[in-house]
Coordinates of C-alpha atoms in Angstrom, one line a residue:
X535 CA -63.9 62.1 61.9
X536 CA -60.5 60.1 61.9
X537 CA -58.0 62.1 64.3
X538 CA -54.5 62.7 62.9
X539 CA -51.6 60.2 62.7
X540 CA -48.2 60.7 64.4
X541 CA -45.3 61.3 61.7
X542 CA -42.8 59.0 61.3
X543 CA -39.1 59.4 63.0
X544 CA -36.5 60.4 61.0
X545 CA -34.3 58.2 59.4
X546 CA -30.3 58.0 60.4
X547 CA -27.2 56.9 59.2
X548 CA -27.1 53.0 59.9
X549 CA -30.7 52.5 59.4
X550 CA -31.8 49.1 57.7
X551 CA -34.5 50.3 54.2
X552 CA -36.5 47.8 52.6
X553 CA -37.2 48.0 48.9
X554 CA -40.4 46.6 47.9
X555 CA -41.5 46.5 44.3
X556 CA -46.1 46.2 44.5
X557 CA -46.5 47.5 41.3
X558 CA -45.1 47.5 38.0
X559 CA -41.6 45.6 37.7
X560 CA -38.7 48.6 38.7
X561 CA -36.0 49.6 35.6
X562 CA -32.7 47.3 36.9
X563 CA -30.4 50.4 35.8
X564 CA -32.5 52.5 37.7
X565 CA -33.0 50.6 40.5
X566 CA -29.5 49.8 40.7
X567 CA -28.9 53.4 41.0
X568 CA -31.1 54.2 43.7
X569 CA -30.0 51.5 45.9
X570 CA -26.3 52.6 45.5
X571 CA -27.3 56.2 46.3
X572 CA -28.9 54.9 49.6
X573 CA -25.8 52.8 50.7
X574 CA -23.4 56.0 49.7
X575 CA -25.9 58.0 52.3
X576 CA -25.1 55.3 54.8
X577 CA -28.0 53.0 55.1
X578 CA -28.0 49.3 54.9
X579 CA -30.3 48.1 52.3
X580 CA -32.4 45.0 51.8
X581 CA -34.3 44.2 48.6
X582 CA -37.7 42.0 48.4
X583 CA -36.5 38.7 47.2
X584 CA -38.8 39.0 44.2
X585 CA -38.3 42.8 43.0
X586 CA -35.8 42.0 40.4
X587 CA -38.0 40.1 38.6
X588 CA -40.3 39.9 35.7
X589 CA -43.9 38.3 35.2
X590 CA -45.5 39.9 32.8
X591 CA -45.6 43.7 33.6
X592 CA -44.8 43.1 37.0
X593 CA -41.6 41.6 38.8
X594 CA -43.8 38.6 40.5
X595 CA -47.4 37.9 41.2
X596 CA -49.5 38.9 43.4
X597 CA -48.9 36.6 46.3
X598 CA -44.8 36.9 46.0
X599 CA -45.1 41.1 45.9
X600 CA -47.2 41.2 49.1
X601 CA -45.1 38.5 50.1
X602 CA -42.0 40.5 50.0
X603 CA -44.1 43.7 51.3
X604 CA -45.5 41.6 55.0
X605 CA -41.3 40.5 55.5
X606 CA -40.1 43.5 55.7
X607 CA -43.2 44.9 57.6
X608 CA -42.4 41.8 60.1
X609 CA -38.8 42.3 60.2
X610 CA -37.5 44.8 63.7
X611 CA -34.6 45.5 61.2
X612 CA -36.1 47.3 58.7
X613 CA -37.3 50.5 59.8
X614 CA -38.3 52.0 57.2
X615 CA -39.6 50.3 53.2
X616 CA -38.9 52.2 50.2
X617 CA -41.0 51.8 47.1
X618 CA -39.1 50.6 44.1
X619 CA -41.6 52.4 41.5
X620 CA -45.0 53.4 40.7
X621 CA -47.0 52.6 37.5
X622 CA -49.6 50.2 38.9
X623 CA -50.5 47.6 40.9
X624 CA -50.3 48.2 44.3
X625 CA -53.9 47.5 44.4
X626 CA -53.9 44.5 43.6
X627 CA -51.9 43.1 47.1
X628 CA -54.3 45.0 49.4
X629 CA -56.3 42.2 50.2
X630 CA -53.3 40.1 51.0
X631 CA -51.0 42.6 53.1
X632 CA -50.6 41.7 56.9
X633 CA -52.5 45.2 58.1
X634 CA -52.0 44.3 61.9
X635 CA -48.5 43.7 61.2
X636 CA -48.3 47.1 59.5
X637 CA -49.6 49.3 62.4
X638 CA -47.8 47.3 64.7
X639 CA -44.6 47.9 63.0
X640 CA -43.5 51.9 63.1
X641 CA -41.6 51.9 60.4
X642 CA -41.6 54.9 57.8
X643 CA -43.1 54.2 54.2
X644 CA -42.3 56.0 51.5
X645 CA -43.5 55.8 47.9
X646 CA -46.0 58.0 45.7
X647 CA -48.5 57.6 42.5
X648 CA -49.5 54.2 42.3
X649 CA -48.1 53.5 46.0
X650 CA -51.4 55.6 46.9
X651 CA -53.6 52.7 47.0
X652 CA -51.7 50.9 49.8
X653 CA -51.3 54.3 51.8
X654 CA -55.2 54.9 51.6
X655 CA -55.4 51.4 52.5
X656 CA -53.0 52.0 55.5
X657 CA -54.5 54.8 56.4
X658 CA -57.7 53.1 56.7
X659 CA -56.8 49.4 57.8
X660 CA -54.2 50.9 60.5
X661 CA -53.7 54.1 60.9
X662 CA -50.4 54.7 59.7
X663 CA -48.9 57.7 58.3
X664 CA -46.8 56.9 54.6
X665 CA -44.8 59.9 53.4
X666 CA -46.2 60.7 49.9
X667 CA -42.4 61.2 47.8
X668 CA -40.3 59.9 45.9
X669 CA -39.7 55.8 44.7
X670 CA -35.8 54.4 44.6
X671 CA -35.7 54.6 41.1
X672 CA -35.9 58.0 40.6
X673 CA -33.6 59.2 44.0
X674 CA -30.4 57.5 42.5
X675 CA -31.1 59.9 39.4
X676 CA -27.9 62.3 38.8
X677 CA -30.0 65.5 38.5
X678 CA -29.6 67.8 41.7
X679 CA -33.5 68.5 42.6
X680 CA -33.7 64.9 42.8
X681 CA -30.8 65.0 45.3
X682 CA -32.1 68.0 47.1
X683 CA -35.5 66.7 47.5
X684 CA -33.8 63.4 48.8
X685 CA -32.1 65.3 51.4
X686 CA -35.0 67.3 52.7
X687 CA -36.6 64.5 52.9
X688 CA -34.6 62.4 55.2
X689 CA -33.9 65.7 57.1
X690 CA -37.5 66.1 57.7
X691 CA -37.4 69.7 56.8
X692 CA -40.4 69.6 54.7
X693 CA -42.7 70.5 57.3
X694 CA -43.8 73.5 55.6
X695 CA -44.7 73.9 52.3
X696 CA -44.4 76.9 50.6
X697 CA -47.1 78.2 47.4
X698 CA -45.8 81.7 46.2
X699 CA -46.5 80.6 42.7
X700 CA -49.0 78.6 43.4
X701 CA -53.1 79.6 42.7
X702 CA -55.4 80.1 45.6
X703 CA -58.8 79.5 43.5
X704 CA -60.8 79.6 46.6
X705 CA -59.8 81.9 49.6
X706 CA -59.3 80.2 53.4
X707 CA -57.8 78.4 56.2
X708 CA -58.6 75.1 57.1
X709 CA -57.1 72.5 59.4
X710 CA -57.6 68.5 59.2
X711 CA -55.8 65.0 58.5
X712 CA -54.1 65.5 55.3
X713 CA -55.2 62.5 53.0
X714 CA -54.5 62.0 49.3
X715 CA -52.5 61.0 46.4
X716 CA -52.7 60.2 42.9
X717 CA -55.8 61.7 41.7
X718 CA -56.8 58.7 39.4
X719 CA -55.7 55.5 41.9
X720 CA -57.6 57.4 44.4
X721 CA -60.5 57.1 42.4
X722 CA -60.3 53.9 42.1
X723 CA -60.6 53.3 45.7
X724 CA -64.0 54.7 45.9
X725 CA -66.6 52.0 47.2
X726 CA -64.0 49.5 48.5
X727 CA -62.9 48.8 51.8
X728 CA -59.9 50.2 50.9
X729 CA -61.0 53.9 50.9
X730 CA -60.9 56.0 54.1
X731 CA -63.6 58.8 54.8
X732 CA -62.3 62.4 53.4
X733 CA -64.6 64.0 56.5
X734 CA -62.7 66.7 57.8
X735 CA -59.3 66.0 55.7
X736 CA -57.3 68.4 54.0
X737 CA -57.3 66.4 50.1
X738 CA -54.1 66.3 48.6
X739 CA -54.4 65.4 44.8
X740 CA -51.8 65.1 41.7
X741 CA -51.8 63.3 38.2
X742 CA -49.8 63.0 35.2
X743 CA -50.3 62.2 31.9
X744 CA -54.1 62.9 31.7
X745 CA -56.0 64.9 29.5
X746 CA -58.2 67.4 31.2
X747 CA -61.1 65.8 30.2
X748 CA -60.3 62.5 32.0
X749 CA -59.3 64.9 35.5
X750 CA -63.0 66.1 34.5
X751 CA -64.3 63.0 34.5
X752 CA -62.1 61.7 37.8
X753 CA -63.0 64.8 40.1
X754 CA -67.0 64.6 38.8
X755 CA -67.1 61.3 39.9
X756 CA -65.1 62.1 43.1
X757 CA -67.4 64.7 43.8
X758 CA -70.7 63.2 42.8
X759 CA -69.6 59.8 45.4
X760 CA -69.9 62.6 48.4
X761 CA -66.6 62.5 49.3
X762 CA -65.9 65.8 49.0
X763 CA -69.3 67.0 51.0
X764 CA -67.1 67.5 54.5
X765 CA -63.5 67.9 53.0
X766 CA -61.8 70.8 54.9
X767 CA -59.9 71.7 52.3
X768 CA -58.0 70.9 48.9
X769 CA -54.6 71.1 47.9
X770 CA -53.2 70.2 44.7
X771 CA -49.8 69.3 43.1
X772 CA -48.8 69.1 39.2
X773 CA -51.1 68.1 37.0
X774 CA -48.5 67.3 33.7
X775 CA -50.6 67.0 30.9
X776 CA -49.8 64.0 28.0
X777 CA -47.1 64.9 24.9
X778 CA -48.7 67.1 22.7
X779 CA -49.4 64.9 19.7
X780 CA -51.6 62.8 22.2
X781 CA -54.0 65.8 23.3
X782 CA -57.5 65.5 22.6
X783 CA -59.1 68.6 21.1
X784 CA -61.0 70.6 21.8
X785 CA -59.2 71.1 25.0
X786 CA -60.1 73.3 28.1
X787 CA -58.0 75.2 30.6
X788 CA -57.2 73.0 33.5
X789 CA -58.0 76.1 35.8
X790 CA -61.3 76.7 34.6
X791 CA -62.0 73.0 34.4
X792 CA -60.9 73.2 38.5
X793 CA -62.5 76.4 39.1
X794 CA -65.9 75.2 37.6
X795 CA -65.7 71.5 39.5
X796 CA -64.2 73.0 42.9
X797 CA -64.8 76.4 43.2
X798 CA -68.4 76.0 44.9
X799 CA -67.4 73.5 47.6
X800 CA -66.5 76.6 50.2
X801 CA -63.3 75.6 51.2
X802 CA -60.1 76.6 50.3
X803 CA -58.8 75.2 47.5
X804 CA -54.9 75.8 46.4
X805 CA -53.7 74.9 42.8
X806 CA -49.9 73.9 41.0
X807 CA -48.2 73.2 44.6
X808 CA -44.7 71.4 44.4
X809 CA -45.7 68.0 45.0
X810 CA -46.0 64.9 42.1
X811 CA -44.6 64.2 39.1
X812 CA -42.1 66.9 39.0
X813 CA -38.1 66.7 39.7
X814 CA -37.5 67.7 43.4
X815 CA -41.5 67.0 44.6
X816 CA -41.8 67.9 48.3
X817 CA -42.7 65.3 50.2
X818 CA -46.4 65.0 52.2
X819 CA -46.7 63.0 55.3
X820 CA -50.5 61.9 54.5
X821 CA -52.7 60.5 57.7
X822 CA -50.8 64.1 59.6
X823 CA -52.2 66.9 60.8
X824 CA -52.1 70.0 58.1
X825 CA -52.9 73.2 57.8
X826 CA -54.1 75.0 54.5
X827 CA -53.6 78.8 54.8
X828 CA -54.3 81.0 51.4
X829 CA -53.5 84.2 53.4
X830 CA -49.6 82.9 54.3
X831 CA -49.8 80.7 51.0
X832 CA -48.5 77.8 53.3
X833 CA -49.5 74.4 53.8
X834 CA -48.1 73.7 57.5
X835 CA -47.7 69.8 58.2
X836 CA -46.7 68.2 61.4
X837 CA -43.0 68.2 62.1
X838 CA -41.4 64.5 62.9
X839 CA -40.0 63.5 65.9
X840 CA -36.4 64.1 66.0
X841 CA -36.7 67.2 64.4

């Protein structure tokens, strides 16, 4: 069993961000956006010399986006690299990214979705913790949740996470390395050299966009690889289903669909927590320690220094 990571420091006012773009190529308005809501906060910030651009569905290929990804992991400036955007791609780099230079480094990463392929990857090549929330193009977004969950982030105040509304569908308390991500990239990782072992892990997972018959088909085949046969625990996020007009009947409850796939593993398991594809996602410091508590509907995570 892998022991915890440490979290990252906090960030402060001053502090040099590096914006990275390994997947899909970022929206410029967007992008724009985020970047001038990071200098208004008071950081310095310095873009990948290839993220503004466009090859195909992504800004550069794949040497030039890793490229841009090992400078700013080699660079004592930067201390901490902000994803641009999701989408996909990020998978694509990981046998090209400098992994000693990454867990030499100390810098904070932050990024979600498709950024989960190069935390797993982290989390296995180096042991470094990557704080699972939100990508630059969404932060710079006028909408106050996207604000707020901006702020708690840099703060560091999400160190516990609430689940009032959430649904426990199996009872417990369980402690372990919190791992996770994007339910379908992570799937994806499964017999590579990318994947880190779930033994012991509290297992974070969110989607969007999926029927439930493809989440089905994701968490049987999560299930059926072993992965799951020493988890600790599961917690998951917001699973937004696809536009209406797009949904494949006959459908089936997600809940049941969970219940049935998850319900027998004897561990807790915690459903519709406030982390994903939502506005104002709290943010999750995978590779941390975590504890997963259905009596205090709490997921506690490990505070970062400075706090």
């Amino acid at each position: 069993m892998t022991p915890p990571t440490e979290p990252p420091p906090l960030l402060k006012r001053g502090d040099t961000i590096g914006v990275v773009a390994p997947g899909f190529a970022p929206a410029p308005a967007a992008l724009r956006s985020g970047i001038r809501f990071l200098t208004k906060a008071g950081y310095t910030v310095r873009v990948g010399d290839h993220v503004g651009g466009l090859e195909g569905y992504f800004p550069a290929d794949d040497g030039d986006r890793a490229d841009d990804l090992n400078t700013m992991v080699r660079d004592p400036e930067v201390k901490a690299i902000w994803f641009a955007r999701g989408g996909y791609g990020s998978a694509r780099i990981l046998p090209l990214v400098d992994w000693a230079a990454l867990r030499r480094s100390g810098k904070t990463f932050i990024g979600y979705s498709d950024i989960t392929a190069l935390a797993m990857a982290a989390l296995r090549k180096s042991g470094t913790t990557w704080l699972y929330g939100p990508v630059v193009t969404e932060i710079g977004l006028q909408q106050s949740h996207h604000k707020a969950g901006f702020g708690r982030l840099l703060r560091g105040k999400d160190d516990q996470l609430k689940f009032r509304k959430g649904q426990v569908l199996v009872s417990g308390k369980a402690c372990g390395r919190l791992l996770g991500g994007n339910l379908t990239v992570l799937v994806h990782l499964l017999g590579t050299r990318w994947m880190p072992s779930l033994d012991g892990a509290i297992l974070a997972l969110e989607d969007v966009g999926e029927e439930t018959y493809r989440l089905d088909r994701a968490l049987t085949h999560l299930r059926m690889s072993g992965a799951l046969d020493r988890i600790a625990g599961i917690c998951l996020g917001r699973f937004n289903p696809p536009p209406a007009r797009r949904r494949f009947p006959p459908d089936r409850s997600l809940e049941s669909m969970l219940q049935d796939l998850l319900g027998d593993l004897n561990v807790p398991v915690v459903h519709d927590l406030p982390f994903g594809h939502i506005p104002g996602k709290r943010v999750l410091p995978l590779g941390c320690a975590a504890t997963l508590d259905t009596v205090t509907r709490s997921l506690g995570l490990s505070p970062r220094p400075g706090n």
